[in-house]
């Protein structure tokens, strides 16, 4: 029974407040593929079905075992003996009747043998508990087809995710704590006129106390510039003096005691950020300089056409600056003064967006596409987010695994701390190697644990040797990975389930920034790290390990 | 996160053959049967017959709302209106053979000491700081000390999880031993409301217009008689929405929408399935560790944020030496004798480490119990209100006097010692 529009708004209310109706639409148009309905797989899918993706397809050739039914909330005792894709689909489907659930009772290798383009139809493919060879094969197919691929694995108390996407653009990254775009250092004409319309000295007390702090800073900045050769306050001392200058502007009563003017206090408090020079973020400059921006063709995605248009704007109407964002923070002021000031910014933003639109139009024309192919509202949204644009590029799995392009330096420098999460990455690669050699994972049965330790150690050493990695892996980790016996405990699966699902939502919606490109979760210490095994640019590669401070284990 | 608190008990021996099947515990038993280099020092591997967590009690005062369905996976559209505790229990009992979930459709405050004492572990997914502090206080009140030494068997571990949008945290509290909720109260700064003068005469944002309709117009116009504003009633929200739009039009403010109106009136916090799954999983992992001693538990606070990539930060929150909840040290109140009782009241509510909601202050004067001020009972509030304007000296209080303060943030009264300053 499909939901009505109203009931969907009710149901999805709490998430619509995060990604909006347009974000929700991208989810409802998405078709997600899950390979392997293990506990990890079904937990991921649960967190995609609940928010209402359009459709999912589970690809899984396995039959449900007693072990499967033991750790998977979406399989029951009755599922044992059935195909795992089918059994899981039934339980997942009933989470949300708006979602269309499908299954294929076949493994990915066989599917690819029969239909190399089978996976092309999906918005994203999520592969769970895949052996290395299957993973690499899928990786290559999906890379060529430009289908995002998210690899996930739960191994004992370790969770692992790897995002494989060639180029993922994000317009709405929704940064926490974004700097405001106030242009106090280079006020545009309309802003200047607006500032001129205020005469602080001759104002009535009531107006004086309810003048927005932006105006106050602007006025006193004018004064300062005229007294300092056009140089704004630069160091701490000068900023202090500037704050003092503003403070002196506070009206005093008959006894010479300064009145309570909160708007002036706000101005003083905001001096630091207000004086931030208007600058194009380096991340955006890098995008301007990228190939995709320089070479606009008929195949260029809208993102690059709009980016190029903004670049043109910057070099023309913008006088070196991005389009004005158009928003100001709330501040103490009477309604009229605030709204008027807000409108000055809004109108300028509209003007700038219109200018960018013209550039978009001529770019589209130059490649033979109609102006309507990029709607006005998309251009407005793009301009509003111009400072926050992000592009995520992940290297292919082939590159990560190849002896020629493996990022040795990154790995080696992380392993300077032998308990860094990088050790788990290497152990996961080692157990994959073990699987290749022995057709099983280490330590699955109790009697195997002891003897497998030395076998696993041999795999570790051959891995390190093959990649010429001069690192040391403590025996404790090798023992621990035998101890795990390739177990997939439910709570670790569920942690990955939430993590992976949200990354998939980011890929589908193009909102918020996905991780890049390897995530490791350690349930023993409840810590995690994002490893960015970067490409070599011909320059020195830089190590990029964002990890959480580890507690000694 | 279910707005529930789930006390759990671990059944460590008995195998109920009827509900198990071959291989059922394969993914878990390796952690219990095998020694390893990272296990807890107290861990002893055992091949004893294994079962999962069998006996679980769930306490939740809420019923199911359609807006829960985007993330609360135990509930279906047919369940709307039913108590969450009941539906959750039914679902799990039928999906997980051998598991017995006992529901309690009530507030956590409606259960007493004898109820909470029965549990090995308590897990919270509450939706307010007040409730967390209450639970925290309850477990602290169950601690027993002999000659000033804490009896470890009286400690009931508390695992607490919370989320907001794409952010969340999970923490492990060993009452009496590690940092409690109140030790780290400053991590939760008080909610800031818009100033009344902005709402009443100087609106600038659509939110100000909505608060105007909610706080000023509704009580004045009483559009639905004596009924108070119910954020869950679409008619009420519609009324606020329309008044807000009118107000906004008056001041040329744009941006009032139905969704914004509802969000402001109900103080809605956005929520998604994924963040809740992550935090719930982290909490469940800790329950497993504590119940099995298989690994050292989280020590003691993890923060999670996946707005930009995925970020976690794990640290040890420290106990506060003079914590008002767990330090057993009587709290210090420093005031001159000329200070008015009102000032003391304000301190109790505004101080970042106390953040009481509506404290009731009593003391003993001339051997008799005297209520200095109490807000929650109208007749007593009226009777004691004049005391607020009196000075501490006028009220007959002396240096070193003990004041007992009761508040919804704690199940036990907090003792304060009055220290007169010059």
mmCIF file of C-alpha atoms in Angstrom, chain A residues 114-323:
data_model
loop_
_atom_site.group_PDB
_atom_site.id
_atom_site.type_symbol
_atom_site.label_atom_id
_atom_site.label_comp_id
_atom_site.label_asym_id
_atom_site.label_seq_id
_atom_site.Cartn_x
_atom_site.Cartn_y
_atom_site.Cartn_z
ATOM 1 C CA UNK A 114 26.561 -13.900 -17.901
ATOM 2 C CA UNK A 115 25.915 -10.197 -18.149
ATOM 3 C CA UNK A 116 28.848 -7.842 -17.889
ATOM 4 C CA UNK A 117 26.532 -4.853 -17.761
ATOM 5 C CA UNK A 118 24.247 -6.162 -15.048
ATOM 6 C CA UNK A 119 25.469 -3.639 -12.475
ATOM 7 C CA UNK A 120 25.307 -0.605 -14.764
ATOM 8 C CA UNK A 121 21.689 0.089 -13.819
ATOM 9 C CA UNK A 122 22.397 0.883 -10.166
ATOM 10 C CA UNK A 123 22.870 4.253 -8.511
ATOM 11 C CA UNK A 124 25.386 2.643 -6.165
ATOM 12 C CA UNK A 125 26.648 -0.881 -5.508
ATOM 13 C CA UNK A 126 27.430 -1.948 -1.965
ATOM 14 C CA UNK A 127 29.593 -5.065 -1.695
ATOM 15 C CA UNK A 128 29.812 -6.811 1.659
ATOM 16 C CA UNK A 129 32.165 -9.570 2.849
ATOM 17 C CA UNK A 130 33.580 -9.994 -0.662
ATOM 18 C CA UNK A 131 36.665 -12.065 -1.281
ATOM 19 C CA UNK A 132 39.496 -10.012 -2.768
ATOM 20 C CA UNK A 133 39.262 -11.381 -6.301
ATOM 21 C CA UNK A 134 35.539 -10.670 -6.604
ATOM 22 C CA UNK A 135 36.056 -7.263 -5.106
ATOM 23 C CA UNK A 136 38.745 -6.333 -7.612
ATOM 24 C CA UNK A 137 36.746 -7.641 -10.527
ATOM 25 C CA UNK A 138 33.655 -5.690 -9.502
ATOM 26 C CA UNK A 139 35.814 -2.678 -8.818
ATOM 27 C CA UNK A 140 37.098 -2.682 -12.340
ATOM 28 C CA UNK A 141 33.676 -3.152 -13.945
ATOM 29 C CA UNK A 142 32.030 -0.440 -11.860
ATOM 30 C CA UNK A 143 34.929 1.978 -12.364
ATOM 31 C CA UNK A 144 34.582 1.727 -16.133
ATOM 32 C CA UNK A 145 30.832 2.215 -15.846
ATOM 33 C CA UNK A 146 31.211 5.127 -13.425
ATOM 34 C CA UNK A 147 28.974 3.438 -10.877
ATOM 35 C CA UNK A 148 29.957 4.281 -7.289
ATOM 36 C CA UNK A 149 31.122 1.224 -5.336
ATOM 37 C CA UNK A 150 31.149 0.956 -1.562
ATOM 38 C CA UNK A 151 33.059 -2.005 -0.138
ATOM 39 C CA UNK A 152 32.247 -3.020 3.434
ATOM 40 C CA UNK A 153 33.553 -5.697 5.680
ATOM 41 C CA UNK A 154 33.068 -6.720 9.288
ATOM 42 C CA UNK A 155 35.875 -8.922 10.508
ATOM 43 C CA UNK A 156 35.757 -9.758 14.209
ATOM 44 C CA UNK A 157 35.739 -6.470 16.040
ATOM 45 C CA UNK A 158 36.994 -4.510 13.073
ATOM 46 C CA UNK A 159 34.841 -2.669 10.566
ATOM 47 C CA UNK A 160 36.126 -1.597 7.172
ATOM 48 C CA UNK A 161 34.709 0.590 4.402
ATOM 49 C CA UNK A 162 36.203 1.651 1.112
ATOM 50 C CA UNK A 163 34.605 4.142 -1.230
ATOM 51 C CA UNK A 164 35.416 3.811 -4.894
ATOM 52 C CA UNK A 165 34.146 6.683 -7.012
ATOM 53 C CA UNK A 166 35.973 8.475 -9.797
ATOM 54 C CA UNK A 167 34.559 11.885 -9.286
ATOM 55 C CA UNK A 168 31.804 12.905 -6.922
ATOM 56 C CA UNK A 169 30.694 16.525 -6.860
ATOM 57 C CA UNK A 170 29.015 18.139 -3.879
ATOM 58 C CA UNK A 171 27.230 21.468 -4.100
ATOM 59 C CA UNK A 172 25.489 21.332 -0.740
ATOM 60 C CA UNK A 173 28.177 20.223 1.672
ATOM 61 C CA UNK A 174 26.406 21.855 4.670
ATOM 62 C CA UNK A 175 29.557 22.775 6.564
ATOM 63 C CA UNK A 176 29.389 23.105 10.340
ATOM 64 C CA UNK A 177 30.626 26.554 11.360
ATOM 65 C CA UNK A 178 30.892 28.242 7.987
ATOM 66 C CA UNK A 179 32.357 31.750 7.917
ATOM 67 C CA UNK A 180 29.876 34.462 7.009
ATOM 68 C CA UNK A 181 30.211 36.314 3.698
ATOM 69 C CA UNK A 182 29.920 39.924 4.833
ATOM 70 C CA UNK A 183 32.268 41.784 2.429
ATOM 71 C CA UNK A 184 33.224 44.336 5.072
ATOM 72 C CA UNK A 185 36.722 44.510 3.629
ATOM 73 C CA UNK A 186 35.459 45.253 0.145
ATOM 74 C CA UNK A 187 31.912 46.613 0.358
ATOM 75 C CA UNK A 188 30.100 46.526 -2.981
ATOM 76 C CA UNK A 189 28.451 49.745 -4.200
ATOM 77 C CA UNK A 190 24.965 49.021 -2.879
ATOM 78 C CA UNK A 191 26.394 48.073 0.508
ATOM 79 C CA UNK A 192 28.445 51.270 0.587
ATOM 80 C CA UNK A 193 25.365 53.339 -0.182
ATOM 81 C CA UNK A 194 23.459 51.605 2.544
ATOM 82 C CA UNK A 195 26.224 52.295 5.057
ATOM 83 C CA UNK A 196 26.209 55.940 3.970
ATOM 84 C CA UNK A 197 22.528 56.190 4.808
ATOM 85 C CA UNK A 198 23.419 55.845 8.499
ATOM 86 C CA UNK A 199 24.697 58.735 10.586
ATOM 87 C CA UNK A 200 25.508 57.170 13.932
ATOM 88 C CA UNK A 201 26.293 60.428 15.684
ATOM 89 C CA UNK A 202 23.038 62.139 14.872
ATOM 90 C CA UNK A 203 20.781 59.152 15.564
ATOM 91 C CA UNK A 204 18.253 58.970 18.363
ATOM 92 C CA UNK A 205 19.342 56.727 21.226
ATOM 93 C CA UNK A 206 16.782 54.070 20.327
ATOM 94 C CA UNK A 207 18.023 53.824 16.745
ATOM 95 C CA UNK A 208 21.622 53.954 17.860
ATOM 96 C CA UNK A 209 21.114 50.969 20.146
ATOM 97 C CA UNK A 210 19.351 49.004 17.452
ATOM 98 C CA UNK A 211 21.703 49.511 14.573
ATOM 99 C CA UNK A 212 23.025 46.169 13.257
ATOM 100 C CA UNK A 213 26.604 45.441 14.303
ATOM 101 C CA UNK A 214 27.610 45.013 10.647
ATOM 102 C CA UNK A 215 26.847 48.696 10.075
ATOM 103 C CA UNK A 216 28.707 49.674 13.208
ATOM 104 C CA UNK A 217 31.825 47.793 12.196
ATOM 105 C CA UNK A 218 31.570 49.217 8.683
ATOM 106 C CA UNK A 219 31.333 52.784 9.971
ATOM 107 C CA UNK A 220 34.216 52.485 12.368
ATOM 108 C CA UNK A 221 36.249 50.678 9.774
ATOM 109 C CA UNK A 222 35.805 53.665 7.468
ATOM 110 C CA UNK A 223 37.065 55.890 10.261
ATOM 111 C CA UNK A 224 40.032 53.634 10.925
ATOM 112 C CA UNK A 225 40.974 53.396 7.260
ATOM 113 C CA UNK A 226 40.969 57.155 6.898
ATOM 114 C CA UNK A 227 43.303 57.429 9.896
ATOM 115 C CA UNK A 228 45.601 54.565 8.908
ATOM 116 C CA UNK A 229 46.387 55.109 5.280
ATOM 117 C CA UNK A 230 43.710 52.788 4.048
ATOM 118 C CA UNK A 231 45.173 49.864 6.013
ATOM 119 C CA UNK A 232 42.735 47.745 8.003
ATOM 120 C CA UNK A 233 43.626 46.468 11.510
ATOM 121 C CA UNK A 234 45.963 43.531 11.004
ATOM 122 C CA UNK A 235 47.535 42.261 14.191
ATOM 123 C CA UNK A 236 46.195 41.709 17.682
ATOM 124 C CA UNK A 237 47.269 45.129 18.893
ATOM 125 C CA UNK A 238 45.532 46.915 16.049
ATOM 126 C CA UNK A 239 42.391 44.845 16.412
ATOM 127 C CA UNK A 240 42.311 45.667 20.105
ATOM 128 C CA UNK A 241 42.632 49.345 19.249
ATOM 129 C CA UNK A 242 39.844 48.947 16.726
ATOM 130 C CA UNK A 243 37.626 47.279 19.316
ATOM 131 C CA UNK A 244 38.389 50.160 21.648
ATOM 132 C CA UNK A 245 37.447 52.636 18.931
ATOM 133 C CA UNK A 246 34.065 50.985 18.637
ATOM 134 C CA UNK A 247 33.665 50.860 22.397
ATOM 135 C CA UNK A 248 34.183 54.586 22.545
ATOM 136 C CA UNK A 249 31.241 54.954 20.223
ATOM 137 C CA UNK A 250 28.858 53.670 22.872
ATOM 138 C CA UNK A 251 26.518 56.447 23.982
ATOM 139 C CA UNK A 252 27.020 57.760 27.476
ATOM 140 C CA UNK A 253 24.364 59.029 29.847
ATOM 141 C CA UNK A 254 24.328 62.420 31.594
ATOM 142 C CA UNK A 255 26.881 61.154 34.099
ATOM 143 C CA UNK A 256 29.277 59.998 31.421
ATOM 144 C CA UNK A 257 28.560 56.352 32.142
ATOM 145 C CA UNK A 258 28.338 54.178 29.029
ATOM 146 C CA UNK A 259 24.811 52.970 28.291
ATOM 147 C CA UNK A 260 23.860 49.381 27.779
ATOM 148 C CA UNK A 261 24.191 49.003 24.000
ATOM 149 C CA UNK A 262 24.198 45.297 23.232
ATOM 150 C CA UNK A 263 24.563 45.872 19.514
ATOM 151 C CA UNK A 264 27.880 47.590 20.131
ATOM 152 C CA UNK A 265 28.995 44.697 22.324
ATOM 153 C CA UNK A 266 28.087 42.384 19.454
ATOM 154 C CA UNK A 267 30.152 44.494 17.087
ATOM 155 C CA UNK A 268 33.152 44.320 19.398
ATOM 156 C CA UNK A 269 32.771 40.579 19.828
ATOM 157 C CA UNK A 270 32.600 40.043 16.058
ATOM 158 C CA UNK A 271 35.565 42.201 15.085
ATOM 159 C CA UNK A 272 37.849 39.239 14.559
ATOM 160 C CA UNK A 273 35.673 37.419 12.077
ATOM 161 C CA UNK A 274 34.325 40.611 10.549
ATOM 162 C CA UNK A 275 37.820 41.617 9.508
ATOM 163 C CA UNK A 276 38.520 38.303 7.775
ATOM 164 C CA UNK A 277 39.509 39.216 4.240
ATOM 165 C CA UNK A 278 37.093 38.062 1.567
ATOM 166 C CA UNK A 279 38.930 35.252 -0.103
ATOM 167 C CA UNK A 280 38.175 32.434 -2.469
ATOM 168 C CA UNK A 281 38.831 29.222 -0.503
ATOM 169 C CA UNK A 282 41.827 27.325 -1.852
ATOM 170 C CA UNK A 283 39.676 24.246 -2.382
ATOM 171 C CA UNK A 284 37.552 26.279 -4.784
ATOM 172 C CA UNK A 285 40.606 27.750 -6.506
ATOM 173 C CA UNK A 286 41.835 24.198 -7.060
ATOM 174 C CA UNK A 287 38.527 23.370 -8.691
ATOM 175 C CA UNK A 288 38.839 26.409 -10.958
ATOM 176 C CA UNK A 289 42.218 25.098 -12.075
ATOM 177 C CA UNK A 290 41.109 21.560 -12.759
ATOM 178 C CA UNK A 291 40.839 20.087 -16.231
ATOM 179 C CA UNK A 292 37.097 19.583 -16.043
ATOM 180 C CA UNK A 293 36.617 23.288 -15.425
ATOM 181 C CA UNK A 294 38.999 24.378 -18.141
ATOM 182 C CA UNK A 295 37.540 22.113 -20.812
ATOM 183 C CA UNK A 296 33.795 22.474 -21.003
ATOM 184 C CA UNK A 297 32.194 20.171 -23.532
ATOM 185 C CA UNK A 298 28.689 19.006 -24.343
ATOM 186 C CA UNK A 299 29.316 16.066 -22.008
ATOM 187 C CA UNK A 300 30.399 18.211 -19.075
ATOM 188 C CA UNK A 301 28.193 17.605 -16.041
ATOM 189 C CA UNK A 302 26.206 20.663 -14.867
ATOM 190 C CA UNK A 303 28.491 21.071 -11.872
ATOM 191 C CA UNK A 304 31.477 21.919 -14.076
ATOM 192 C CA UNK A 305 29.509 24.178 -16.386
ATOM 193 C CA UNK A 306 28.267 26.160 -13.402
ATOM 194 C CA UNK A 307 31.709 26.187 -11.851
ATOM 195 C CA UNK A 308 33.211 27.549 -15.028
ATOM 196 C CA UNK A 309 30.507 30.171 -15.144
ATOM 197 C CA UNK A 310 31.370 31.204 -11.594
ATOM 198 C CA UNK A 311 35.006 31.364 -12.586
ATOM 199 C CA UNK A 312 34.117 33.673 -15.457
ATOM 200 C CA UNK A 313 32.095 35.748 -13.032
ATOM 201 C CA UNK A 314 35.037 35.975 -10.659
ATOM 202 C CA UNK A 315 37.237 37.312 -13.444
ATOM 203 C CA UNK A 316 34.642 39.809 -14.590
ATOM 204 C CA UNK A 317 31.699 41.158 -12.644
ATOM 205 C CA UNK A 318 32.993 39.664 -9.408
ATOM 206 C CA UNK A 319 36.270 41.552 -9.444
ATOM 207 C CA UNK A 320 38.124 38.583 -8.028
ATOM 208 C CA UNK A 321 35.426 37.457 -5.612
ATOM 209 C CA UNK A 322 32.787 34.766 -5.654
ATOM 210 C CA UNK A 323 29.100 35.695 -6.000
#
